[in-house]
CSV table of C-alpha atoms and ligand atoms in Angstrom, one decimal:
chain,number,residue,atom,x,y,z
T,1,UNK,CA,175.6,-136.0,163.5
T,2,UNK,CA,173.3,-133.9,161.3
T,3,UNK,CA,173.4,-130.3,162.5
T,4,UNK,CA,171.3,-127.4,161.5
T,5,UNK,CA,172.3,-123.9,160.6
T,6,UNK,CA,171.4,-121.2,163.1
T,7,UNK,CA,169.8,-119.1,160.4
T,8,UNK,CA,167.3,-121.9,159.7
T,9,UNK,CA,166.5,-122.4,163.4
T,10,UNK,CA,166.0,-118.7,164.0
T,11,UNK,CA,163.8,-118.3,161.0
T,12,UNK,CA,161.7,-121.5,161.1
T,13,UNK,CA,162.5,-123.4,164.3
T,14,UNK,CA,159.5,-124.5,166.4
T,15,UNK,CA,159.1,-125.3,170.1
T,16,UNK,CA,159.8,-128.9,171.1
T,17,UNK,CA,162.0,-129.6,168.0
T,18,UNK,CA,165.3,-131.4,168.8
T,19,UNK,CA,168.2,-129.8,167.1
T,20,UNK,CA,172.0,-129.9,167.0
T,21,UNK,CA,174.0,-126.8,166.2
T,22,UNK,CA,177.7,-126.1,165.7
T,23,UNK,CA,179.4,-122.8,166.0
T,24,UNK,CA,181.5,-120.4,168.0
T,25,UNK,CA,180.6,-118.9,171.4
T,26,UNK,CA,180.0,-115.2,171.3
T,27,UNK,CA,179.2,-114.6,175.0
T,28,UNK,CA,178.5,-116.5,178.1
T,29,UNK,CA,176.6,-115.3,181.2
T,30,UNK,CA,176.6,-117.3,184.4
T,31,UNK,CA,173.7,-116.9,186.8
T,32,UNK,CA,173.3,-118.6,190.2
T,33,UNK,CA,170.8,-121.2,188.9
T,34,UNK,CA,171.9,-121.7,185.3
T,35,UNK,CA,173.9,-120.1,182.5
T,36,UNK,CA,173.3,-118.6,179.0
T,37,UNK,CA,175.5,-118.5,176.0
T,38,UNK,CA,175.1,-117.1,172.6
T,39,UNK,CA,176.4,-119.1,169.7
T,40,UNK,CA,176.9,-117.9,166.1
T,41,UNK,CA,177.8,-120.1,163.0
T,42,UNK,CA,178.1,-117.3,160.5
T,43,UNK,CA,174.7,-118.1,158.8
T,44,UNK,CA,172.8,-115.3,160.4
T,45,UNK,CA,173.3,-111.9,162.0
T,46,UNK,CA,171.7,-112.9,165.3
T,47,UNK,CA,173.1,-115.5,167.7
T,48,UNK,CA,171.2,-118.5,169.0
T,49,UNK,CA,170.7,-118.2,172.7
T,50,UNK,CA,171.5,-121.5,174.5
T,51,UNK,CA,170.4,-122.3,178.1
T,52,UNK,CA,172.7,-124.4,180.1
T,53,UNK,CA,171.2,-126.1,183.2
T,54,UNK,CA,173.3,-127.6,186.0
T,55,UNK,CA,172.0,-131.1,185.2
T,56,UNK,CA,174.1,-131.1,182.1
T,57,UNK,CA,176.9,-133.7,182.2
T,58,UNK,CA,180.1,-132.1,183.4
T,59,UNK,CA,178.3,-128.8,183.9
T,60,UNK,CA,181.0,-126.9,185.9
T,61,UNK,CA,183.9,-128.2,183.7
T,62,UNK,CA,182.1,-127.4,180.4
T,63,UNK,CA,181.0,-124.0,181.6
T,64,UNK,CA,184.6,-123.1,182.3
T,65,UNK,CA,185.6,-123.8,178.7
T,66,UNK,CA,182.7,-121.9,177.1
T,67,UNK,CA,184.6,-118.7,176.6
T,68,UNK,CA,184.1,-116.2,173.8
T,69,UNK,CA,185.6,-117.7,170.6
T,70,UNK,CA,185.4,-121.4,171.7
T,71,UNK,CA,183.9,-123.8,169.2
T,72,UNK,CA,181.0,-126.0,170.3
T,73,UNK,CA,178.4,-128.5,169.3
T,74,UNK,CA,175.1,-128.2,171.2
T,75,UNK,CA,172.2,-130.7,171.2
T,76,UNK,CA,168.9,-129.9,172.8
T,77,UNK,CA,165.3,-128.8,172.4
T,78,UNK,CA,163.9,-125.5,171.1
T,79,UNK,CA,161.8,-123.6,173.6
T,80,UNK,CA,160.0,-120.3,173.2
T,81,UNK,CA,162.2,-117.5,174.5
T,82,UNK,CA,160.9,-115.4,177.4
T,83,UNK,CA,163.6,-112.9,176.8
T,84,UNK,CA,163.4,-109.8,174.5
T,85,UNK,CA,164.9,-109.9,171.1
T,86,UNK,CA,164.5,-113.5,170.1
T,87,UNK,CA,161.5,-115.8,169.4
T,88,UNK,CA,163.1,-119.1,170.2
T,89,UNK,CA,166.1,-120.4,172.2
T,90,UNK,CA,167.8,-123.8,172.7
T,91,UNK,CA,167.7,-125.7,176.0
T,92,UNK,CA,170.9,-127.8,175.9
T,93,UNK,CA,170.9,-131.5,176.8
T,94,UNK,CA,174.5,-132.0,175.7
T,95,UNK,CA,177.4,-129.7,174.9
T,96,UNK,CA,180.7,-130.6,173.3
T,97,UNK,CA,183.6,-128.2,173.3
T,98,UNK,CA,185.8,-128.7,170.2
T,99,UNK,CA,188.4,-126.1,171.0
T,100,UNK,CA,188.6,-123.5,173.7
T,101,UNK,CA,189.7,-119.9,173.4
T,102,UNK,CA,191.9,-118.3,176.1
T,103,UNK,CA,190.1,-115.2,177.3
T,104,UNK,CA,193.4,-113.6,178.2
T,105,UNK,CA,194.6,-113.6,174.5
T,106,UNK,CA,191.6,-114.0,172.2
T,107,UNK,CA,191.4,-110.6,170.7
T,108,UNK,CA,187.6,-110.5,170.0
T,109,UNK,CA,186.2,-109.9,173.4
T,110,UNK,CA,182.7,-108.5,173.5
T,111,UNK,CA,183.1,-104.8,172.7
T,112,UNK,CA,183.2,-102.7,169.6
T,113,UNK,CA,186.5,-102.8,167.7
T,114,UNK,CA,187.6,-100.3,165.1
T,115,UNK,CA,187.8,-101.5,161.5
T,116,UNK,CA,191.5,-100.6,161.6
T,117,UNK,CA,192.1,-102.9,164.4
T,118,UNK,CA,190.0,-105.7,162.8
T,119,UNK,CA,192.2,-105.5,159.7
T,120,UNK,CA,195.2,-106.4,161.9
T,121,UNK,CA,193.4,-109.6,162.8
T,122,UNK,CA,192.1,-110.5,159.3
T,123,UNK,CA,192.1,-114.2,160.2
T,124,UNK,CA,189.5,-113.6,163.0
T,125,UNK,CA,187.5,-110.6,161.9
T,126,UNK,CA,185.0,-112.5,160.0
T,127,UNK,CA,183.6,-113.7,163.3
T,128,UNK,CA,182.3,-110.2,164.1
T,129,UNK,CA,178.8,-109.0,163.3
T,130,UNK,CA,179.8,-106.4,160.7
T,131,UNK,CA,182.2,-108.5,158.7
T,132,UNK,CA,179.8,-111.5,159.0
T,133,UNK,CA,177.1,-109.3,157.4
T,134,UNK,CA,179.5,-108.0,154.7
T,135,UNK,CA,180.5,-111.4,153.6
T,136,UNK,CA,176.9,-112.8,153.6
T,137,UNK,CA,175.9,-109.8,151.4
T,138,UNK,CA,179.0,-110.3,149.2
T,139,UNK,CA,178.0,-113.9,148.7
T,140,UNK,CA,174.3,-113.1,147.9
T,141,UNK,CA,175.4,-110.4,145.5
T,142,UNK,CA,177.8,-112.7,143.7
T,143,UNK,CA,175.1,-115.3,143.4
T,144,UNK,CA,172.6,-112.7,142.1
T,145,UNK,CA,175.2,-111.6,139.4
T,146,UNK,CA,175.3,-115.1,138.0
T,147,UNK,CA,171.6,-115.5,138.2
T,148,UNK,CA,171.0,-112.2,136.4
T,149,UNK,CA,173.2,-113.2,133.5
T,150,UNK,CA,172.3,-116.8,133.4
T,151,UNK,CA,168.5,-116.0,133.2
T,152,UNK,CA,169.3,-113.9,130.2
T,153,UNK,CA,171.3,-116.5,128.4
T,154,UNK,CA,174.8,-114.9,128.9
T,155,UNK,CA,177.7,-117.3,128.9
T,156,UNK,CA,180.1,-117.1,131.9
T,157,UNK,CA,183.6,-117.1,130.4
T,158,UNK,CA,186.9,-117.4,132.2
T,159,UNK,CA,189.3,-114.8,131.1
T,160,UNK,CA,193.0,-115.4,131.8
T,161,UNK,CA,194.7,-114.1,134.9
T,162,UNK,CA,198.1,-114.0,133.2
T,163,UNK,CA,198.2,-111.9,130.1
T,164,UNK,CA,200.8,-110.5,127.7
T,165,UNK,CA,198.7,-107.4,126.8
T,166,UNK,CA,200.3,-104.4,128.4
T,167,UNK,CA,198.3,-101.9,126.3
T,168,UNK,CA,195.1,-101.6,128.2
T,169,UNK,CA,196.3,-98.5,129.9
T,170,UNK,CA,194.2,-99.0,133.0
T,171,UNK,CA,196.7,-98.3,135.8
T,172,UNK,CA,199.9,-100.1,136.6
T,173,UNK,CA,200.7,-103.7,135.8
T,174,UNK,CA,202.1,-106.4,138.0
T,175,UNK,CA,204.8,-108.3,136.1
T,176,UNK,CA,204.7,-112.1,136.3
T,177,UNK,CA,208.1,-113.7,135.9
T,178,UNK,CA,210.2,-116.6,137.0
T,179,UNK,CA,213.5,-115.1,136.1
T,180,UNK,CA,216.1,-115.0,138.8
T,181,UNK,CA,215.6,-111.4,140.1
T,182,UNK,CA,219.1,-111.4,141.6
T,183,UNK,CA,220.7,-112.1,138.2
T,184,UNK,CA,218.3,-111.8,135.3
T,185,UNK,CA,219.5,-112.5,131.8
T,186,UNK,CA,220.4,-109.3,129.9
T,187,UNK,CA,220.2,-108.3,126.3
T,188,UNK,CA,223.1,-106.6,124.4
T,189,UNK,CA,221.6,-103.3,125.5
T,190,UNK,CA,221.6,-104.4,129.2
T,191,UNK,CA,217.9,-104.7,129.5
T,192,UNK,CA,216.2,-107.7,131.1
T,193,UNK,CA,215.9,-110.4,128.4
T,194,UNK,CA,212.3,-111.5,128.7
T,195,UNK,CA,212.7,-113.9,125.7
T,196,UNK,CA,214.3,-116.2,128.3
T,197,UNK,CA,211.4,-115.8,130.7
T,198,UNK,CA,208.7,-118.4,131.2
T,199,UNK,CA,206.4,-117.1,128.4
T,200,UNK,CA,209.3,-115.9,126.2
T,201,UNK,CA,208.0,-112.4,126.6
T,202,UNK,CA,206.9,-110.0,129.4
T,203,UNK,CA,203.7,-111.2,131.1
T,204,UNK,CA,201.5,-109.5,133.6
T,205,UNK,CA,198.5,-110.0,135.9
T,206,UNK,CA,195.4,-109.0,134.1
T,207,UNK,CA,193.8,-105.5,134.6
T,208,UNK,CA,190.7,-106.4,132.8
T,209,UNK,CA,189.2,-109.4,130.9
T,210,UNK,CA,187.5,-107.2,128.3
T,211,UNK,CA,189.6,-108.0,125.2
T,212,UNK,CA,189.1,-111.7,125.8
T,213,UNK,CA,185.4,-111.1,126.5
T,214,UNK,CA,185.2,-109.4,123.1
T,215,UNK,CA,186.7,-112.5,121.5
T,216,UNK,CA,184.1,-114.7,123.2
T,217,UNK,CA,181.2,-112.4,122.4
T,218,UNK,CA,182.1,-112.7,118.7
T,219,UNK,CA,181.2,-116.4,119.1
T,220,UNK,CA,178.5,-116.5,121.8
T,221,UNK,CA,176.8,-113.1,121.4
T,222,UNK,CA,176.4,-112.4,125.1
T,223,UNK,CA,179.0,-113.3,127.6
T,224,UNK,CA,180.4,-112.1,131.0
T,225,UNK,CA,183.5,-112.5,133.1
T,226,UNK,CA,183.5,-112.5,136.9
T,227,UNK,CA,186.9,-112.9,138.3
T,228,UNK,CA,189.9,-111.2,139.9
T,229,UNK,CA,191.8,-108.4,138.3
T,230,UNK,CA,195.0,-106.7,139.5
T,231,UNK,CA,196.3,-103.1,139.5
T,232,UNK,CA,199.6,-102.0,141.0
T,233,UNK,CA,198.2,-98.5,141.6
T,234,UNK,CA,200.1,-97.0,144.4
T,235,UNK,CA,197.2,-95.1,145.7
T,236,UNK,CA,196.0,-95.6,149.2
T,237,UNK,CA,192.3,-94.7,148.9
T,238,UNK,CA,189.2,-96.2,150.4
T,239,UNK,CA,188.1,-97.3,146.9
T,240,UNK,CA,191.1,-98.9,145.4
T,241,UNK,CA,192.6,-102.4,145.9
T,242,UNK,CA,195.5,-104.0,144.2
T,243,UNK,CA,193.4,-107.2,143.7
T,244,UNK,CA,189.7,-106.8,143.1
T,245,UNK,CA,186.9,-108.6,141.4
T,246,UNK,CA,185.4,-107.4,138.2
T,247,UNK,CA,182.2,-108.3,136.3
T,248,UNK,CA,182.5,-107.6,132.6
T,249,UNK,CA,179.5,-108.3,130.3
T,250,UNK,CA,180.1,-108.0,126.6
T,251,UNK,CA,177.3,-108.1,124.1
T,252,UNK,CA,177.5,-108.5,120.3
T,253,UNK,CA,174.9,-106.6,118.2
T,254,UNK,CA,174.5,-104.0,121.0
T,255,UNK,CA,175.1,-100.3,121.1
T,256,UNK,CA,175.7,-97.8,123.9
T,257,UNK,CA,172.0,-97.4,124.7
T,258,UNK,CA,171.6,-101.2,125.1
T,259,UNK,CA,174.7,-101.2,127.3
T,260,UNK,CA,173.3,-98.5,129.6
T,261,UNK,CA,170.0,-100.3,129.7
T,262,UNK,CA,171.7,-103.5,130.8
T,263,UNK,CA,173.8,-101.7,133.4
T,264,UNK,CA,170.7,-100.1,135.0
T,265,UNK,CA,168.7,-103.3,134.9
T,266,UNK,CA,171.6,-105.1,136.4
T,267,UNK,CA,172.1,-102.8,139.4
T,268,UNK,CA,168.3,-102.8,140.1
T,269,UNK,CA,168.2,-106.6,140.0
T,270,UNK,CA,171.2,-106.9,142.3
T,271,UNK,CA,169.8,-104.5,145.0
T,272,UNK,CA,166.4,-106.2,144.9
T,273,UNK,CA,167.9,-109.6,145.1
T,274,UNK,CA,170.2,-108.8,148.0
T,275,UNK,CA,167.4,-107.1,150.0
T,276,UNK,CA,165.3,-110.2,149.5
T,277,UNK,CA,168.0,-112.7,150.5
T,278,UNK,CA,169.7,-110.7,153.3
T,279,UNK,CA,167.1,-108.4,154.9
T,280,UNK,CA,168.5,-108.7,158.4
T,281,UNK,CA,172.0,-107.8,157.3
T,282,UNK,CA,170.8,-104.9,155.3
T,283,UNK,CA,168.8,-103.6,158.3
T,284,UNK,CA,172.0,-103.9,160.3
T,285,UNK,CA,174.0,-101.8,157.9
T,286,UNK,CA,171.3,-99.2,157.9
T,287,UNK,CA,171.2,-99.1,161.7
T,288,UNK,CA,174.9,-99.4,162.5
T,289,UNK,CA,177.0,-98.4,159.5
T,290,UNK,CA,175.2,-95.9,157.4
T,291,UNK,CA,171.6,-94.8,157.9
T,292,UNK,CA,171.1,-94.2,154.1
T,293,UNK,CA,171.6,-97.8,153.1
T,294,UNK,CA,168.0,-98.8,152.8
T,295,UNK,CA,167.0,-95.4,151.2
T,296,UNK,CA,169.8,-95.9,148.7
T,297,UNK,CA,168.6,-99.3,147.8
T,298,UNK,CA,165.0,-98.0,147.4
T,299,UNK,CA,166.3,-95.1,145.3
T,300,UNK,CA,168.2,-97.5,142.9
T,301,UNK,CA,165.3,-99.9,142.6
T,302,UNK,CA,162.6,-97.3,142.0
T,303,UNK,CA,164.1,-94.4,140.1
T,304,UNK,CA,165.4,-94.2,136.5
T,305,UNK,CA,169.0,-93.3,136.5
T,306,UNK,CA,169.9,-89.9,135.1
T,307,UNK,CA,171.6,-90.0,131.7
T,308,UNK,CA,173.7,-87.0,130.6
T,309,UNK,CA,176.5,-86.4,128.2
T,310,UNK,CA,180.0,-85.5,129.5
T,311,UNK,CA,179.6,-82.1,127.8
T,312,UNK,CA,176.5,-81.4,129.8
T,313,UNK,CA,178.1,-82.7,133.0
T,314,UNK,CA,181.0,-80.3,132.5
T,315,UNK,CA,178.5,-77.4,132.0
T,316,UNK,CA,176.7,-78.4,135.3
T,317,UNK,CA,180.0,-78.7,137.2
T,318,UNK,CA,181.0,-75.2,135.9
T,319,UNK,CA,177.8,-73.8,137.2
T,320,UNK,CA,178.1,-75.5,140.6
T,321,UNK,CA,177.9,-73.2,143.6
T,322,UNK,CA,181.0,-74.7,145.1
T,323,UNK,CA,184.7,-74.9,144.7
T,324,UNK,CA,186.3,-78.1,143.6
T,325,UNK,CA,189.9,-79.1,144.4
T,326,UNK,CA,190.5,-80.2,140.8
T,327,UNK,CA,189.8,-78.0,137.8
T,328,UNK,CA,186.8,-78.6,135.6
T,329,UNK,CA,187.0,-78.0,131.9
T,330,UNK,CA,186.0,-79.7,128.7
T,331,UNK,CA,188.7,-82.3,127.9
T,332,UNK,CA,189.8,-83.1,131.5
T,333,UNK,CA,188.7,-86.3,133.2
T,334,UNK,CA,186.1,-86.2,135.9
T,335,UNK,CA,187.6,-86.6,139.4
T,336,UNK,CA,185.9,-88.4,142.2
T,337,UNK,CA,184.7,-85.2,143.8
T,338,UNK,CA,183.0,-84.2,140.5
T,339,UNK,CA,181.4,-87.6,140.1
T,340,UNK,CA,180.1,-87.5,143.7
T,341,UNK,CA,178.8,-84.0,143.2
T,342,UNK,CA,176.8,-85.0,140.2
T,343,UNK,CA,175.4,-88.2,141.8
T,344,UNK,CA,175.2,-87.3,145.4
T,345,UNK,CA,174.3,-83.6,145.5
T,346,UNK,CA,172.9,-82.6,142.1
T,347,UNK,CA,170.7,-85.6,141.0
T,348,UNK,CA,170.7,-87.5,144.2
T,349,UNK,CA,170.7,-90.8,142.3
T,350,UNK,CA,172.9,-92.7,140.0
T,351,UNK,CA,174.0,-90.8,136.9
T,352,UNK,CA,175.2,-92.2,133.7
T,353,UNK,CA,177.6,-89.9,131.9
T,354,UNK,CA,178.2,-90.6,128.2
T,355,UNK,CA,180.3,-89.4,125.3
T,356,UNK,CA,183.6,-88.6,126.8
T,357,UNK,CA,186.4,-86.8,125.0
T,358,UNK,CA,188.4,-89.2,122.8
T,359,UNK,CA,191.7,-88.1,124.4
T,360,UNK,CA,190.9,-89.4,127.9
T,361,UNK,CA,189.4,-92.7,127.0
T,362,UNK,CA,190.8,-96.1,125.8
T,363,UNK,CA,191.5,-96.9,122.2
T,364,UNK,CA,188.8,-99.5,121.8
T,365,UNK,CA,185.9,-97.1,122.5
T,366,UNK,CA,183.8,-96.2,119.4
T,367,UNK,CA,184.6,-92.9,117.8
T,368,UNK,CA,181.5,-90.7,117.3
T,369,UNK,CA,180.8,-88.8,114.1
T,370,UNK,CA,182.0,-85.5,115.7
T,371,UNK,CA,185.4,-87.2,116.1
T,372,UNK,CA,185.8,-85.5,119.4
T,373,UNK,CA,184.0,-87.9,121.6
T,374,UNK,CA,183.7,-91.7,122.1
T,375,UNK,CA,180.7,-93.8,123.0
T,376,UNK,CA,181.8,-94.3,126.6
T,377,UNK,CA,179.6,-94.4,129.6
T,378,UNK,CA,180.4,-94.3,133.3
T,379,UNK,CA,177.8,-95.0,136.0
T,380,UNK,CA,178.4,-92.7,138.9
T,381,UNK,CA,176.9,-93.6,142.3
T,382,UNK,CA,176.3,-91.4,145.3
T,383,UNK,CA,179.2,-91.8,147.8
T,384,UNK,CA,181.2,-94.1,145.6
T,385,UNK,CA,181.6,-92.2,142.4
T,386,UNK,CA,182.4,-94.4,139.4
T,387,UNK,CA,181.0,-97.9,139.9
T,388,UNK,CA,180.7,-99.0,136.3
T,389,UNK,CA,182.8,-98.0,133.3
T,390,UNK,CA,181.8,-99.1,129.8
T,391,UNK,CA,181.5,-98.3,126.2
T,392,UNK,CA,180.4,-99.3,122.7
T,393,UNK,CA,183.5,-100.8,121.1
T,394,UNK,CA,185.1,-99.6,117.9
T,395,UNK,CA,184.0,-102.3,115.3
T,396,UNK,CA,185.4,-100.6,112.2
T,397,UNK,CA,188.9,-101.9,111.3
T,398,UNK,CA,190.4,-98.8,109.8
T,399,UNK,CA,189.2,-96.5,112.6
T,400,UNK,CA,190.4,-99.0,115.3
T,401,UNK,CA,193.8,-99.3,113.6
T,402,UNK,CA,194.2,-95.5,113.6
T,403,UNK,CA,193.3,-95.2,117.2
T,404,UNK,CA,195.8,-97.9,118.2
T,405,UNK,CA,198.6,-96.2,116.3
T,406,UNK,CA,197.7,-92.8,117.6
T,407,UNK,CA,198.0,-94.1,121.2
T,408,UNK,CA,201.5,-95.4,120.4
T,409,UNK,CA,200.5,-99.1,120.6
T,410,UNK,CA,202.2,-101.4,118.0
T,411,UNK,CA,199.2,-102.8,116.0
T,412,UNK,CA,200.9,-106.1,115.6
T,413,UNK,CA,200.6,-106.7,119.4
T,414,UNK,CA,196.9,-106.7,118.9
T,415,UNK,CA,196.7,-108.7,115.7
T,416,UNK,CA,194.1,-111.1,117.1
T,417,UNK,CA,192.0,-108.3,118.4
T,418,UNK,CA,192.1,-106.6,115.0
T,419,UNK,CA,191.2,-109.9,113.4
T,420,UNK,CA,187.8,-109.7,115.1
T,421,UNK,CA,187.1,-106.6,112.9
T,422,UNK,CA,188.3,-108.5,109.8
T,423,UNK,CA,186.1,-111.5,110.2
T,424,UNK,CA,182.4,-111.0,111.0
T,425,UNK,CA,182.6,-107.7,112.9
T,426,UNK,CA,179.5,-106.4,114.6
T,427,UNK,CA,178.6,-103.4,116.7
T,428,UNK,CA,179.2,-104.5,120.3
T,429,UNK,CA,179.3,-103.0,123.8
T,430,UNK,CA,180.1,-103.9,127.4
T,431,UNK,CA,181.1,-102.6,130.7
T,432,UNK,CA,183.1,-103.4,133.8
T,433,UNK,CA,181.7,-103.3,137.3
T,434,UNK,CA,184.0,-103.2,140.3
T,435,UNK,CA,182.5,-105.9,142.5
T,436,UNK,CA,183.9,-104.5,145.8
T,437,UNK,CA,182.7,-101.0,144.9
T,438,UNK,CA,179.3,-102.4,144.5
T,439,UNK,CA,179.4,-104.2,147.8
T,440,UNK,CA,180.6,-101.0,149.4
T,441,UNK,CA,177.8,-99.1,147.8
T,442,UNK,CA,175.2,-101.7,149.0
T,443,UNK,CA,176.4,-101.9,152.6
T,444,UNK,CA,177.6,-98.4,153.2
T,445,UNK,CA,181.0,-99.7,154.3
T,446,UNK,CA,183.4,-96.7,154.1
T,447,UNK,CA,186.5,-98.6,153.3
T,448,UNK,CA,187.0,-101.1,150.4
T,449,UNK,CA,189.4,-103.1,152.6
T,450,UNK,CA,186.4,-104.2,154.7
T,451,UNK,CA,184.3,-105.7,151.9
T,452,UNK,CA,186.9,-108.3,150.7
T,453,UNK,CA,188.0,-111.1,153.0
T,454,UNK,CA,191.7,-110.6,152.4
T,455,UNK,CA,192.5,-107.1,151.0
T,456,UNK,CA,195.7,-106.6,148.9
T,457,UNK,CA,196.9,-103.0,149.1
T,458,UNK,CA,200.3,-101.2,148.9
T,459,UNK,CA,202.5,-102.7,151.7
T,460,UNK,CA,199.8,-105.1,152.8
T,461,UNK,CA,199.4,-108.7,151.9
T,462,UNK,CA,199.1,-110.4,155.3
T,463,UNK,CA,196.8,-113.4,155.7
Y,501,ATP,P1,189.0,-95.2,139.0
Y,501,ATP,O1,189.1,-94.0,138.1
Y,501,ATP,O2,188.0,-95.1,140.1
Y,501,ATP,O3,190.3,-95.6,139.4
Y,501,ATP,P2,189.1,-96.7,136.6
Y,501,ATP,O4,188.7,-95.7,135.6
Y,501,ATP,O5,190.5,-97.1,136.8
Y,501,ATP,O6,188.4,-96.3,138.0
Y,501,ATP,P3,188.0,-99.0,135.0
Y,501,ATP,O7,189.4,-99.2,134.4
Y,501,ATP,O8,187.0,-98.4,134.2
Y,501,ATP,O9,188.2,-98.0,136.3
Y,501,ATP,O10,187.6,-100.3,135.8
Y,501,ATP,C1,186.2,-100.7,135.8
Y,501,ATP,C2,185.7,-100.7,137.2
Y,501,ATP,O11,186.5,-101.4,138.2
Y,501,ATP,C3,185.5,-99.3,137.8
Y,501,ATP,O12,184.3,-98.8,137.4
Y,501,ATP,C4,185.6,-99.6,139.3
Y,501,ATP,O13,184.3,-100.0,139.8
Y,501,ATP,C5,186.5,-100.8,139.4
Y,501,ATP,N1,187.8,-100.5,139.8
Y,501,ATP,C6,188.8,-99.9,139.1
Y,501,ATP,N2,190.0,-99.9,139.8
Y,501,ATP,C7,189.7,-100.5,141.0
Y,501,ATP,C8,190.6,-100.7,142.1
Y,501,ATP,N3,191.9,-100.4,142.1
Y,501,ATP,N4,190.0,-101.4,143.2
Y,501,ATP,C9,188.7,-101.7,143.1
Y,501,ATP,N5,187.9,-101.5,142.1
Y,501,ATP,C10,188.4,-100.9,141.0
Y,502,MN,MN1,191.8,-96.4,138.2
């Protein structure tokens, strides 16, 4: 039987329409004359209220099975709702229970649960209001990301998940192997002999698709990746996952200013788009999770981001009328507290910091004429800190070779990357956006574990 989504009914349903819905019971209330239940199918924040009259076939028996969590199909007629809070409700003419849910054991009884508790029931938590809203916003945002790039003619490329590059220097790598860990083959010097491993060399889960995106940008001009990346960083923070999704645009014939312009236009587009497609969910976050969510969105959409150099940022931090835990001085990397001070307290909007010291940035970032800084940029967001990291890439062969050598990387490992500078090199730039950080930023969710359906963090890979 054709059934309708509850979102569609709550938005557009009219009195006297016959409909069939399918979903899960959130609550049931039995009165003397009749009963109510609220059903949710994940399509909308609000539930559809269903009226159950005693003239329903098997009324008593069915009523008994309609516990919180049970799965149902309801057919009936829409009627205007006399109650507060909803425009329309469904008068049932037939109810089918697919599967019951024992009220003694079903963990999601109607009350507020902590996010910590919900993480222990990762297989059920998506049936709650908050996680429901998070994953609808996550979906809308993912869709808007593709829309943004596709509208501008960017090619979506699929960078590999398994890679043999260990030189990116972005945190710790997970090794991919099918050697027998109990008895791995050894070399003469008693090290693990990876030449006998699956790929004939050490292999890892990717920490970034950038190098491959650069390859593709040298054929298609503008490309982007959007896929999972992995970092074995043993840091239990509210902003780090071991498996997270990254968006990485890469543009040929583009410099750092073009890169910043794209990053700013991108974030504005995504906020606008999600506000338009998930207004109820965004209202919910503003009311129940963080009352600055809508103001933040408005701020992003309507204000130009601040753009300052790292050198100026250090000067501002040195002048700050407060004490930081980590030291501030030219040459040291910005810590999260510094990033948040700049975005949250000082400018009260996103700040793009550019031109970082060469020593603290990756080898592929373009060296400036001062030879002290590279054309890097980080977009810092209030509450989150770094949300985007990007740069103009070093397109000059000799300079790139020197940088690679000075970072202790054997240049022959990157022969193909260097070839891009040998054959048809162009100025190019790109950035990486942590998708979960963005969803956190949009929704005000405090912990990154609650914006991905199945978080992977140290000591935790359940579900
Ligand atoms: P951080 O200093 O916050 O650890 P990073 O410098 O390691 O970030 P990049 O290597 O520039 O980050 O990665 C690009 C983007 O990916 C970051 O701007 C951030 O949004 C996101 N990101 C990085 N590490 C993680 C992680 N462990 N979990 C979730 N997102 C991450
Ligand atoms: Mn990191």
